Amino acid sequence: MVLQENKVSRVLYGKNLLSDSVGGGSIVSIPEVLGSQIPYPGEWGISNNPESFAVWGDSKWFTDQRRGVVLQMNGDAEPIPISDIGMRDHFRDLMKNQPYDQKLGAYDPDKNLYTLAYNDDSIHLS
């Protein structure tokens, strides 16, 4: 999985690359090659908040500050904006009004939920 500011995608890996030399010589197999980048549907990204990323088992969570949402991914499924379930306005307003605050994400296995905290430590963009 690859998280970029405005894109979420996956990159195939562990594929073999076969190549031959000029003149039909030997074929070489290289197993350490990254394959194609395949974007997930939707216009999502992690913005500038990698600290919001959390993982537990096969589930992953992160925020997209630019779009004002909290996203969840289960396995290889596309990102789902879980903040739209009853808290859309809250997260949209909070992220819009505090765009440079840190969004600290973690998974709480005792309560079985993703926890998100904000603080007023600014994110330094270079």
mmCIF file of C-alpha atoms in Angstrom:
data_model
loop_
_atom_site.group_PDB
_atom_site.id
_atom_site.type_symbol
_atom_site.label_atom_id
_atom_site.label_comp_id
_atom_site.label_asym_id
_atom_site.label_seq_id
_atom_site.Cartn_x
_atom_site.Cartn_y
_atom_site.Cartn_z
ATOM 1 C CA MET A 1 0.000 0.000 0.000
ATOM 2 C CA VAL A 2 1.254 3.467 -0.889
ATOM 3 C CA LEU A 3 -0.170 6.577 0.788
ATOM 4 C CA GLN A 4 0.517 9.891 -0.906
ATOM 5 C CA GLU A 5 -0.874 13.357 -0.252
ATOM 6 C CA ASN A 6 -3.659 12.964 -2.802
ATOM 7 C CA LYS A 7 -3.579 9.309 -3.780
ATOM 8 C CA VAL A 8 -3.894 5.866 -2.229
ATOM 9 C CA SER A 9 -2.591 2.991 -4.305
ATOM 10 C CA ARG A 10 -0.902 -0.360 -4.174
ATOM 11 C CA VAL A 11 2.284 -1.468 -5.848
ATOM 12 C CA LEU A 12 2.755 -5.039 -6.961
ATOM 13 C CA TYR A 13 5.978 -6.595 -5.709
ATOM 14 C CA GLY A 14 7.758 -9.915 -5.728
ATOM 15 C CA LYS A 15 7.168 -10.326 -9.456
ATOM 16 C CA ASN A 16 9.870 -11.683 -11.707
ATOM 17 C CA LEU A 17 11.278 -9.548 -14.459
ATOM 18 C CA LEU A 18 12.543 -11.435 -17.454
ATOM 19 C CA SER A 19 14.914 -9.776 -19.870
ATOM 20 C CA ASP A 20 17.118 -10.986 -22.631
ATOM 21 C CA SER A 21 20.271 -9.487 -23.977
ATOM 22 C CA VAL A 22 20.627 -8.259 -27.511
ATOM 23 C CA GLY A 23 21.068 -11.128 -29.939
ATOM 24 C CA GLY A 24 18.818 -13.613 -28.095
ATOM 25 C CA GLY A 25 21.262 -14.472 -25.321
ATOM 26 C CA SER A 26 20.432 -15.551 -21.808
ATOM 27 C CA ILE A 27 17.298 -14.647 -19.868
ATOM 28 C CA VAL A 28 17.744 -13.250 -16.359
ATOM 29 C CA SER A 29 15.129 -13.516 -13.603
ATOM 30 C CA ILE A 30 15.107 -10.741 -10.986
ATOM 31 C CA PRO A 31 12.609 -11.340 -8.116
ATOM 32 C CA GLU A 32 13.197 -8.000 -6.310
ATOM 33 C CA VAL A 33 11.264 -5.831 -8.749
ATOM 34 C CA LEU A 34 8.376 -3.485 -7.997
ATOM 35 C CA GLY A 35 5.537 -3.752 -10.444
ATOM 36 C CA SER A 36 2.794 -1.394 -11.535
ATOM 37 C CA GLN A 37 1.215 1.189 -9.251
ATOM 38 C CA ILE A 38 -2.544 0.600 -9.102
ATOM 39 C CA PRO A 39 -4.616 3.460 -7.638
ATOM 40 C CA TYR A 40 -7.630 2.713 -5.451
ATOM 41 C CA PRO A 41 -10.943 4.251 -6.525
ATOM 42 C CA GLY A 42 -11.816 7.610 -5.013
ATOM 43 C CA GLU A 43 -10.008 10.867 -4.462
ATOM 44 C CA TRP A 44 -8.300 10.125 -1.140
ATOM 45 C CA GLY A 45 -4.837 10.672 0.307
ATOM 46 C CA ILE A 46 -3.108 11.063 3.660
ATOM 47 C CA SER A 47 -2.485 14.823 3.111
ATOM 48 C CA ASN A 48 0.423 15.859 5.350
ATOM 49 C CA ASN A 49 -0.514 13.679 8.321
ATOM 50 C CA PRO A 50 1.417 10.392 8.302
ATOM 51 C CA GLU A 51 1.089 10.417 12.115
ATOM 52 C CA SER A 52 -2.621 9.660 11.675
ATOM 53 C CA PHE A 53 -1.886 6.222 10.180
ATOM 54 C CA ALA A 54 -2.658 3.191 12.345
ATOM 55 C CA VAL A 55 -2.858 -0.507 11.560
ATOM 56 C CA TRP A 56 -4.293 -3.474 13.433
ATOM 57 C CA GLY A 57 -4.409 -6.850 11.771
ATOM 58 C CA ASP A 58 -5.768 -6.407 8.268
ATOM 59 C CA SER A 59 -7.350 -2.981 8.950
ATOM 60 C CA LYS A 60 -5.738 0.417 8.401
ATOM 61 C CA TRP A 61 -6.902 3.939 9.313
ATOM 62 C CA PHE A 62 -5.707 7.432 8.418
ATOM 63 C CA THR A 63 -6.979 10.973 7.958
ATOM 64 C CA ASP A 64 -7.298 13.018 4.808
ATOM 65 C CA GLN A 65 -7.138 16.547 6.178
ATOM 66 C CA ARG A 66 -7.694 18.178 2.765
ATOM 67 C CA ARG A 67 -11.023 16.430 2.367
ATOM 68 C CA GLY A 68 -11.929 16.468 6.076
ATOM 69 C CA VAL A 69 -12.384 12.711 6.491
ATOM 70 C CA VAL A 70 -11.160 9.726 8.480
ATOM 71 C CA LEU A 71 -10.647 6.659 6.276
ATOM 72 C CA GLN A 72 -10.529 2.926 6.926
ATOM 73 C CA MET A 73 -9.212 0.176 4.668
ATOM 74 C CA ASN A 74 -9.864 -3.505 5.291
ATOM 75 C CA GLY A 75 -7.433 -5.776 3.492
ATOM 76 C CA ASP A 76 -7.112 -4.710 -0.132
ATOM 77 C CA ALA A 77 -10.533 -3.032 -0.225
ATOM 78 C CA GLU A 78 -10.809 0.613 -1.240
ATOM 79 C CA PRO A 79 -10.716 3.340 1.448
ATOM 80 C CA ILE A 80 -14.035 4.043 3.162
ATOM 81 C CA PRO A 81 -14.722 7.452 4.779
ATOM 82 C CA ILE A 82 -15.862 6.205 8.191
ATOM 83 C CA SER A 83 -16.144 9.783 9.461
ATOM 84 C CA ASP A 84 -19.228 10.123 7.221
ATOM 85 C CA ILE A 85 -21.102 7.826 9.593
ATOM 86 C CA GLY A 86 -22.670 10.442 11.852
ATOM 87 C CA MET A 87 -19.639 12.764 12.233
ATOM 88 C CA ARG A 88 -19.068 14.245 8.781
ATOM 89 C CA ASP A 89 -19.538 17.884 9.841
ATOM 90 C CA HIS A 90 -17.422 17.483 12.969
ATOM 91 C CA PHE A 91 -14.337 16.180 11.177
ATOM 92 C CA ARG A 92 -14.727 18.424 8.136
ATOM 93 C CA ASP A 93 -14.948 21.544 10.329
ATOM 94 C CA LEU A 94 -12.163 20.432 12.664
ATOM 95 C CA MET A 95 -9.738 19.710 9.831
ATOM 96 C CA LYS A 96 -10.681 22.850 7.941
ATOM 97 C CA ASN A 97 -10.214 25.075 10.999
ATOM 98 C CA GLN A 98 -6.987 23.390 12.156
ATOM 99 C CA PRO A 99 -5.185 22.361 8.945
ATOM 100 C CA TYR A 100 -1.662 22.414 10.390
ATOM 101 C CA ASP A 101 -2.347 20.650 13.702
ATOM 102 C CA GLN A 102 -1.074 17.123 14.180
ATOM 103 C CA LYS A 103 -3.644 14.356 13.852
ATOM 104 C CA LEU A 104 -2.392 11.465 15.985
ATOM 105 C CA GLY A 105 -3.990 8.129 15.179
ATOM 106 C CA ALA A 106 -3.797 4.842 17.063
ATOM 107 C CA TYR A 107 -5.785 1.639 17.402
ATOM 108 C CA ASP A 108 -7.154 0.688 20.840
ATOM 109 C CA PRO A 109 -7.434 -3.131 20.945
ATOM 110 C CA ASP A 110 -9.285 -3.081 24.297
ATOM 111 C CA LYS A 111 -12.120 -0.974 22.913
ATOM 112 C CA ASN A 112 -11.701 -2.262 19.349
ATOM 113 C CA LEU A 113 -11.606 1.194 17.764
ATOM 114 C CA TYR A 114 -9.419 3.719 16.000
ATOM 115 C CA THR A 115 -8.608 6.683 18.224
ATOM 116 C CA LEU A 116 -7.752 10.089 16.828
ATOM 117 C CA ALA A 117 -6.294 12.936 18.865
ATOM 118 C CA TYR A 118 -5.415 16.475 17.814
ATOM 119 C CA ASN A 119 -2.843 18.759 19.304
ATOM 120 C CA ASP A 120 -1.688 22.237 18.475
ATOM 121 C CA ASP A 121 1.836 21.187 17.480
ATOM 122 C CA SER A 122 2.101 22.504 13.957
ATOM 123 C CA ILE A 123 3.134 20.371 11.038
ATOM 124 C CA HIS A 124 6.173 21.912 9.384
ATOM 125 C CA LEU A 125 5.935 21.706 5.621
ATOM 126 C CA SER A 126 9.069 22.205 3.608
#
